[in-house]
Coordinates of C-alpha atoms in Angstrom, one line a residue:
Chain A
X1 CA 16.1 21.9 51.9
X2 CA 13.8 25.0 51.7
X3 CA 11.0 25.3 54.2
X4 CA 8.5 25.8 51.3
X5 CA 9.2 22.4 49.9
X6 CA 6.3 19.9 50.3
X7 CA 7.4 16.8 52.2
X8 CA 5.8 13.5 51.4
X9 CA 5.7 11.1 54.4
X10 CA 5.3 7.3 54.5
X11 CA 2.5 5.8 56.6
X12 CA 3.8 3.6 59.4
X13 CA 1.8 0.4 60.0
X14 CA 1.8 -0.2 56.3
X15 CA 5.6 -0.3 56.5
X16 CA 6.1 -1.4 60.2
X17 CA 9.1 -0.4 62.3
X18 CA 12.1 -2.4 63.2
X19 CA 13.4 -2.7 66.8
X20 CA 16.0 -0.1 66.2
X21 CA 13.5 2.3 64.6
X22 CA 11.1 1.9 67.5
X23 CA 13.9 2.4 70.1
X24 CA 15.0 5.6 68.3
X25 CA 11.4 6.8 68.1
X26 CA 10.8 6.5 71.8
X27 CA 14.3 7.4 73.0
X28 CA 15.1 4.1 74.6
X29 CA 18.1 1.8 74.2
X30 CA 17.5 -1.2 71.9
X31 CA 18.6 -3.4 74.9
X32 CA 15.8 -2.0 77.0
X33 CA 13.3 -3.1 74.3
X34 CA 14.9 -6.5 73.8
X35 CA 14.7 -7.2 77.5
X36 CA 11.0 -6.2 77.7
X37 CA 10.2 -8.3 74.6
X38 CA 11.9 -11.3 76.1
X39 CA 9.9 -10.9 79.3
X40 CA 6.7 -10.8 77.2
X41 CA 5.8 -7.3 78.2
X42 CA 4.7 -6.3 74.6
X43 CA 1.7 -8.4 73.8
X44 CA 0.4 -8.3 70.2
X45 CA 3.9 -7.9 68.9
X46 CA 5.2 -10.4 66.4
X47 CA 8.5 -11.6 65.2
X48 CA 8.8 -13.0 61.8
X49 CA 11.7 -15.5 61.5
X50 CA 13.4 -13.8 64.4
X51 CA 12.9 -10.2 63.2
X52 CA 10.7 -8.1 65.4
X53 CA 8.2 -5.8 63.7
X54 CA 6.3 -3.1 65.5
X55 CA 3.1 -1.1 64.8
X56 CA 2.3 2.5 65.8
X57 CA 0.5 1.1 68.9
X58 CA 3.8 -0.4 70.2
X59 CA 5.4 3.0 70.0
X60 CA 2.8 4.5 72.4
X61 CA 3.1 1.5 74.7
X62 CA 6.9 1.7 74.8
X63 CA 6.8 5.4 75.7
X64 CA 4.3 4.8 78.4
X65 CA 6.1 1.9 80.0
X66 CA 9.4 3.8 80.0
X67 CA 7.8 6.8 81.6
X68 CA 6.2 4.8 84.4
X69 CA 9.4 3.0 85.1
X70 CA 11.4 6.2 85.2
X71 CA 9.0 8.4 87.1
X72 CA 8.1 5.9 89.8
X73 CA 11.1 3.6 89.7
X74 CA 8.5 0.9 88.8
X75 CA 9.5 -2.7 88.0
X76 CA 8.8 -3.4 84.3
X77 CA 5.9 -5.8 85.1
X78 CA 4.1 -3.0 87.0
X79 CA 4.7 -0.5 84.1
X80 CA 3.3 -3.1 81.7
X81 CA 0.2 -3.5 83.9
X82 CA -0.3 0.2 83.9
X83 CA 0.1 0.3 80.1
X84 CA -2.5 -2.5 79.8
X85 CA -4.9 -0.5 81.9
X86 CA -4.3 2.7 79.9
X87 CA -4.9 0.7 76.6
X88 CA -8.2 -0.4 78.0
X89 CA -9.0 3.1 79.0
X90 CA -8.1 4.3 75.4
X91 CA -10.5 1.7 74.0
X92 CA -13.3 2.6 76.3
X93 CA -12.8 6.3 75.6
X94 CA -12.9 5.6 71.8
X95 CA -16.2 3.7 72.3
X96 CA -17.7 6.7 74.2
X97 CA -16.5 9.0 71.5
X98 CA -18.1 6.9 68.8
X99 CA -21.3 6.8 70.7
X100 CA -21.2 10.6 71.0
X101 CA -21.1 10.4 74.8
X102 CA -17.8 12.0 75.6
Chain B
X1 CA 15.7 33.9 79.2
X2 CA 13.5 33.5 82.2
X3 CA 14.7 32.3 85.6
X4 CA 13.1 28.9 86.6
X5 CA 12.4 28.4 90.3
X6 CA 12.8 24.6 90.5
X7 CA 11.9 24.5 94.2
X8 CA 8.7 26.3 93.6
X9 CA 7.8 24.0 90.7
X10 CA 8.2 20.9 92.9
X11 CA 6.6 22.7 95.8
X12 CA 9.4 22.0 98.2
X13 CA 11.6 24.3 100.4
X14 CA 15.2 25.1 99.5
X15 CA 16.5 22.8 102.3
X16 CA 14.4 19.8 101.3
X17 CA 16.1 16.5 101.5
X18 CA 16.4 14.0 98.6
X19 CA 13.6 11.8 99.8
X20 CA 11.3 14.8 100.1
X21 CA 12.2 15.9 96.6
X22 CA 11.6 12.5 95.2
X23 CA 8.2 12.3 96.9
X24 CA 7.2 15.7 95.6
X25 CA 8.2 14.7 92.1
X26 CA 6.2 11.4 92.2
X27 CA 3.2 13.2 93.5
X28 CA 3.3 15.6 90.6
X29 CA 4.2 12.9 88.0
X30 CA 1.0 11.2 89.0
X31 CA -1.0 14.5 89.0
X32 CA 0.2 15.5 85.5
X33 CA 0.5 12.1 83.9
X34 CA -0.8 12.9 80.4
X35 CA -3.0 9.8 80.0
X36 CA -5.0 10.5 83.1
X37 CA -4.6 14.1 84.1
X38 CA -7.6 16.4 84.1
X39 CA -5.4 19.5 84.0
X40 CA -5.5 21.4 80.7
X41 CA -1.8 22.1 80.5
X42 CA -0.6 18.7 82.0
X43 CA 2.0 18.1 79.4
X44 CA 3.7 21.5 79.7
X45 CA 3.6 21.2 83.5
X46 CA 5.1 17.7 83.4
X47 CA 7.9 19.1 81.3
X48 CA 8.7 21.7 84.0
X49 CA 8.4 19.1 86.7
X50 CA 10.8 16.7 84.9
X51 CA 13.3 19.6 84.4
X52 CA 13.1 20.7 88.0
X53 CA 13.6 17.1 89.2
X54 CA 16.5 16.5 86.8
X55 CA 18.3 19.4 88.5
X56 CA 17.2 19.0 92.2
X57 CA 17.7 15.2 92.3
X58 CA 21.3 15.4 91.2
X59 CA 23.6 16.7 93.9
X60 CA 26.0 18.3 91.5
X61 CA 23.4 20.1 89.5
X62 CA 21.5 21.1 92.6
X63 CA 24.6 22.6 94.1
X64 CA 25.3 24.5 90.9
X65 CA 21.8 25.7 90.8
X66 CA 21.9 26.8 94.4
X67 CA 25.1 28.8 93.7
X68 CA 23.0 31.2 91.6
X69 CA 21.6 32.4 95.0
X70 CA 18.2 33.0 96.3
X71 CA 17.7 36.5 94.9
X72 CA 15.9 35.3 91.8
X73 CA 12.2 35.1 91.2
X74 CA 10.4 32.7 88.8
X75 CA 9.9 34.3 85.4
X76 CA 12.5 37.0 86.0
X77 CA 14.9 37.9 83.1
X78 CA 18.1 35.9 83.8
X79 CA 21.7 35.8 82.5
X80 CA 24.1 33.3 83.9
X81 CA 27.1 34.8 85.7
X82 CA 30.1 35.5 83.5
X83 CA 32.2 32.8 85.2
X84 CA 29.6 30.2 84.7
X85 CA 30.3 26.9 83.0
X86 CA 33.3 24.9 82.2
X87 CA 33.8 23.7 85.8
X88 CA 30.8 21.3 85.9
X89 CA 30.5 17.9 84.3
X90 CA 26.9 16.6 84.4
X91 CA 25.9 13.1 83.8
X92 CA 22.6 11.7 82.6
X93 CA 19.8 11.0 85.1
X94 CA 17.1 9.0 83.5
X95 CA 16.1 11.5 80.8
X96 CA 17.4 10.8 77.3
X97 CA 19.2 13.6 75.4
X98 CA 16.1 13.7 73.2
X99 CA 13.9 14.5 76.1
X100 CA 16.3 16.9 77.6
X101 CA 16.2 19.0 74.4
X102 CA 12.6 19.8 75.4
X103 CA 13.8 21.5 78.6
X104 CA 13.8 25.3 78.9
X105 CA 16.4 27.7 77.6
X106 CA 17.3 28.4 81.2
X107 CA 18.2 24.7 81.7
X108 CA 20.3 24.5 78.6
X109 CA 22.2 27.7 79.4
X110 CA 23.1 26.4 82.9
X111 CA 23.7 22.8 82.2
X112 CA 24.7 22.7 78.6
X113 CA 22.5 21.8 75.7
X114 CA 22.9 19.3 73.0
X115 CA 26.7 19.3 73.4
X116 CA 26.8 18.7 77.1
X117 CA 23.9 17.4 79.1
X118 CA 23.4 13.7 79.3
X119 CA 24.7 12.9 75.8
X120 CA 25.7 9.3 75.7
X121 CA 28.8 8.8 73.7
X122 CA 27.5 7.3 70.5
X123 CA 30.7 7.4 68.5
X124 CA 31.5 9.8 65.8
X125 CA 28.8 8.6 63.4
X126 CA 25.6 8.7 65.3
X127 CA 22.1 9.0 63.9
X128 CA 20.0 12.0 65.1
X129 CA 17.1 11.5 67.4
X130 CA 13.5 11.2 66.1
X131 CA 11.1 14.0 66.9
X132 CA 7.4 13.6 67.4
X133 CA 4.4 15.9 66.7
X134 CA 0.7 15.6 66.2
X135 CA -1.1 16.7 63.1
X136 CA -4.8 17.6 63.3
X137 CA -6.9 16.7 60.3
X138 CA -10.5 16.7 59.2
X139 CA -12.1 13.4 58.3
X140 CA -12.5 14.8 54.8
X141 CA -8.7 15.0 54.5
X142 CA -8.6 11.2 54.8
X143 CA -10.6 10.9 51.6
X144 CA -8.8 13.4 49.5
X145 CA -5.4 13.7 51.1
X146 CA -4.2 17.1 52.1
X147 CA -1.3 19.4 52.4
X148 CA -0.8 20.8 55.9
X149 CA 1.5 23.5 57.1
X150 CA 3.0 22.6 60.5
X151 CA 4.9 24.9 62.8
X152 CA 7.3 23.0 65.1
X153 CA 9.3 24.3 68.0
X154 CA 12.6 22.6 67.6
X155 CA 15.8 23.0 69.6
X156 CA 18.8 24.1 67.6
X157 CA 22.3 24.4 68.7
X158 CA 24.4 27.5 67.8
X159 CA 28.1 27.5 67.2
X160 CA 28.9 27.6 70.9
X161 CA 26.7 24.6 71.5
X162 CA 23.9 26.6 73.2
X163 CA 20.4 25.5 72.5
X164 CA 17.6 27.8 71.5
X165 CA 14.1 27.0 70.3
X166 CA 13.6 27.8 66.7
X167 CA 10.3 27.7 64.9
X168 CA 10.4 25.6 61.8
X169 CA 7.6 25.5 59.2
X170 CA 7.0 22.4 57.2
X171 CA 4.6 21.7 54.4
X172 CA 3.5 18.1 54.6
X173 CA 1.5 16.2 52.1
X174 CA -0.9 13.8 53.9
X175 CA -1.7 10.8 51.7
X176 CA -5.3 9.7 51.4
X177 CA -6.4 6.8 53.5
X178 CA -4.9 7.9 56.8
X179 CA -6.5 6.6 60.0
X180 CA -6.6 8.2 63.5
X181 CA -3.6 7.2 65.5
X182 CA -1.5 6.4 62.5
X183 CA 2.0 7.7 62.2
X184 CA 3.4 9.5 59.2
X185 CA 7.1 9.3 59.0
X186 CA 9.1 12.1 57.4
X187 CA 12.5 10.5 56.9
X188 CA 15.4 12.8 57.8
X189 CA 13.3 15.6 59.3
X190 CA 14.2 14.9 63.0
X191 CA 17.4 16.0 64.8
X192 CA 20.5 16.3 62.7
X193 CA 22.9 13.4 63.2
X194 CA 26.6 13.7 64.2
X195 CA 28.3 12.3 61.2
X196 CA 25.4 9.9 60.7
X197 CA 22.0 10.4 59.2
X198 CA 19.4 12.8 60.7
X199 CA 16.5 11.3 62.7
X200 CA 13.0 11.1 61.5
X201 CA 10.0 13.3 62.2
X202 CA 7.0 11.2 63.3
X203 CA 3.6 12.8 62.9
X204 CA 0.7 11.2 64.8
X205 CA -2.7 11.7 63.0
X206 CA -5.7 13.1 65.0
X207 CA -9.1 13.9 63.6
X208 CA -11.0 17.0 64.6
X209 CA -14.5 16.1 65.8
X210 CA -17.0 16.0 62.9
X211 CA -20.6 17.1 63.1
X212 CA -22.0 13.9 61.5
X213 CA -19.1 11.4 61.0
X214 CA -17.1 9.4 63.5
X215 CA -14.1 7.3 62.5
X216 CA -13.1 4.0 64.0
X217 CA -10.1 2.8 62.2
X218 CA -11.0 3.2 58.5
X219 CA -14.7 2.5 59.3
X220 CA -17.0 5.5 59.4
X221 CA -20.1 5.7 61.7
X222 CA -23.0 8.0 60.9
X223 CA -26.6 8.4 62.1
X224 CA -29.1 8.2 59.2
X225 CA -32.5 9.8 59.9
X226 CA -35.3 8.3 58.0
X227 CA -39.1 8.9 57.7
X228 CA -41.4 6.2 59.1
X229 CA -42.7 5.3 55.7
X230 CA -39.1 5.0 54.4
X231 CA -38.3 2.6 57.2
X232 CA -41.6 0.7 56.9
X233 CA -41.8 0.4 53.1
X234 CA -38.1 0.6 52.2
X235 CA -36.6 3.4 50.2
X236 CA -33.5 4.6 48.5
X237 CA -32.1 7.7 50.3
X238 CA -29.2 9.9 49.5
X239 CA -26.3 10.0 52.0
X240 CA -23.8 12.9 51.9
X241 CA -20.2 11.8 52.3
X242 CA -16.9 13.7 51.8
X243 CA -16.3 11.7 48.6
X244 CA -19.8 12.7 47.2
X245 CA -23.4 11.6 47.5
X246 CA -24.1 7.9 47.9
X247 CA -27.5 6.3 47.4
X248 CA -28.3 3.8 50.1
X249 CA -31.2 1.3 50.1
X250 CA -33.2 1.1 53.3
X251 CA -34.6 -2.4 53.6
X252 CA -38.4 -2.7 54.1
X253 CA -39.3 -3.0 57.8
X254 CA -36.2 -1.2 59.2
X255 CA -36.4 0.0 62.8
X256 CA -34.5 2.6 64.8
X257 CA -31.2 1.2 66.0
X258 CA -30.7 -1.1 63.0
X259 CA -27.3 -0.7 61.5
X260 CA -26.6 -0.8 57.7
X261 CA -23.1 -1.6 56.5
X262 CA -22.1 -0.2 53.1
X263 CA -18.9 -2.1 52.3
X264 CA -15.9 -0.1 51.1
X265 CA -17.4 3.3 51.5
X266 CA -15.5 4.3 54.6
X267 CA -12.1 5.8 54.5
X268 CA -10.3 4.7 51.4
X269 CA -7.3 2.4 51.5
X270 CA -6.4 -1.2 51.0
X271 CA -8.7 -2.5 52.3
X272 CA -11.1 0.5 52.4
X273 CA -13.2 0.9 55.5
X274 CA -17.0 0.4 55.6
X275 CA -19.7 3.0 56.1
X276 CA -21.9 2.1 59.1
X277 CA -25.3 3.8 59.1
X278 CA -27.3 3.8 62.3
X279 CA -31.0 4.1 61.3
X280 CA -33.0 6.6 63.3
X281 CA -36.7 6.8 62.5
X282 CA -37.9 10.4 62.9
X283 CA -41.6 11.1 63.3
X284 CA -43.3 14.0 61.5
X285 CA -44.9 16.4 63.9
X286 CA -48.7 16.3 64.2
X287 CA -49.0 20.0 64.0
X288 CA -51.4 20.4 61.1
X289 CA -55.0 19.1 60.7
X290 CA -53.9 16.9 57.9
X291 CA -51.0 15.3 59.9
X292 CA -53.3 14.7 62.8
X293 CA -55.8 13.1 60.6
X294 CA -53.2 10.7 59.2
X295 CA -52.0 9.7 62.6
X296 CA -55.6 9.2 63.8
X297 CA -56.3 7.0 60.7
X298 CA -53.3 4.8 61.6
X299 CA -54.3 4.7 65.2
X300 CA -57.8 3.5 64.3
X301 CA -56.9 1.2 61.4
X302 CA -53.6 -0.5 62.4
X303 CA -53.6 -3.1 65.0
X304 CA -50.3 -2.0 66.5
X305 CA -49.1 -2.2 70.1
X306 CA -45.4 -1.1 70.5
X307 CA -45.3 -2.6 74.0
X308 CA -46.4 -6.0 72.8
X309 CA -43.4 -8.2 73.4
X310 CA -44.4 -10.5 70.6
X311 CA -44.4 -7.9 67.9
X312 CA -42.1 -8.4 64.9

């Protein structure tokens, strides 16, 4: 393919990601994801007739949790707690931005 | 290729023990965590710290690194000794092959690049890893769509399996209706696979700050300044949007702080977002005799106390 060609992307969230796609996108093993899903560490994630589907937000969460677990040898529940707090921080920062206060 | 002083990066002495190295790494991992760090170059520094820890936390890699000797200084031009390589076999230590490809040239020269370090055997037909990047857009682009040129630094392996960073330029068409935080997937534009398909390139959408508009999902927030008589009597006022000018009716008796919602006039999509207008009543200055006279007439003839709790 030539570099000059124009690429047309598809928007995630309108397509959703499968478990394997999410695992590939955040460089984790699918088993790591399955284990964390079974333990309920991914809230707001749904499975439709046994098939998991993930939004773009789940991608950020998976990367964060894996990073906390690896860097600090944290247990998954602690990494999930940190991810919860970071998500609240994101939401609070977005509200400040919208109010023009950041 | 520049020499990397891994001891200096972690801030430990060359005879530091494993516990000390782990502690230094965790301290820096906390300092440069991208979600909370106040440092401007946190991500790049964390990359260095990860690389240094990958080497110094692994006895084999550390021993190999130490064999280079102490004569080197950080940033100095470096070539590995001619007899280097072949005798080491390095395992993976927490970092995936995808992450390790972001390490420096120095690292891949010493410890092998895509072909050597940490590669889990995936069989002959393995899919390439996905790559991620951010794409910075203007809010206007979400209305019209846009074509953006992206320059990406991507690791590429040469015939000997050595990894260098190559700049790759891509022209990407951004569809209309994108939201902040959304991910655009370019199928097959990630790392090439080994016998299997290439990985994907995932672009995360960010908006540049806009002078008047702020996006929240597909909803758009905007302040709408109005004159006191427009707010009091009601009016139809023009609102400039990326898609053109919109006429908006201000209801009679509007006050500052009231929010008007214009359905479907935010970022397009299915469903389209709403436009949320925050009314701000702006007072004309009393800097001419005529203006002063009008204010004085109102003061005299209107029974109005803004501090009266019972006012409408």
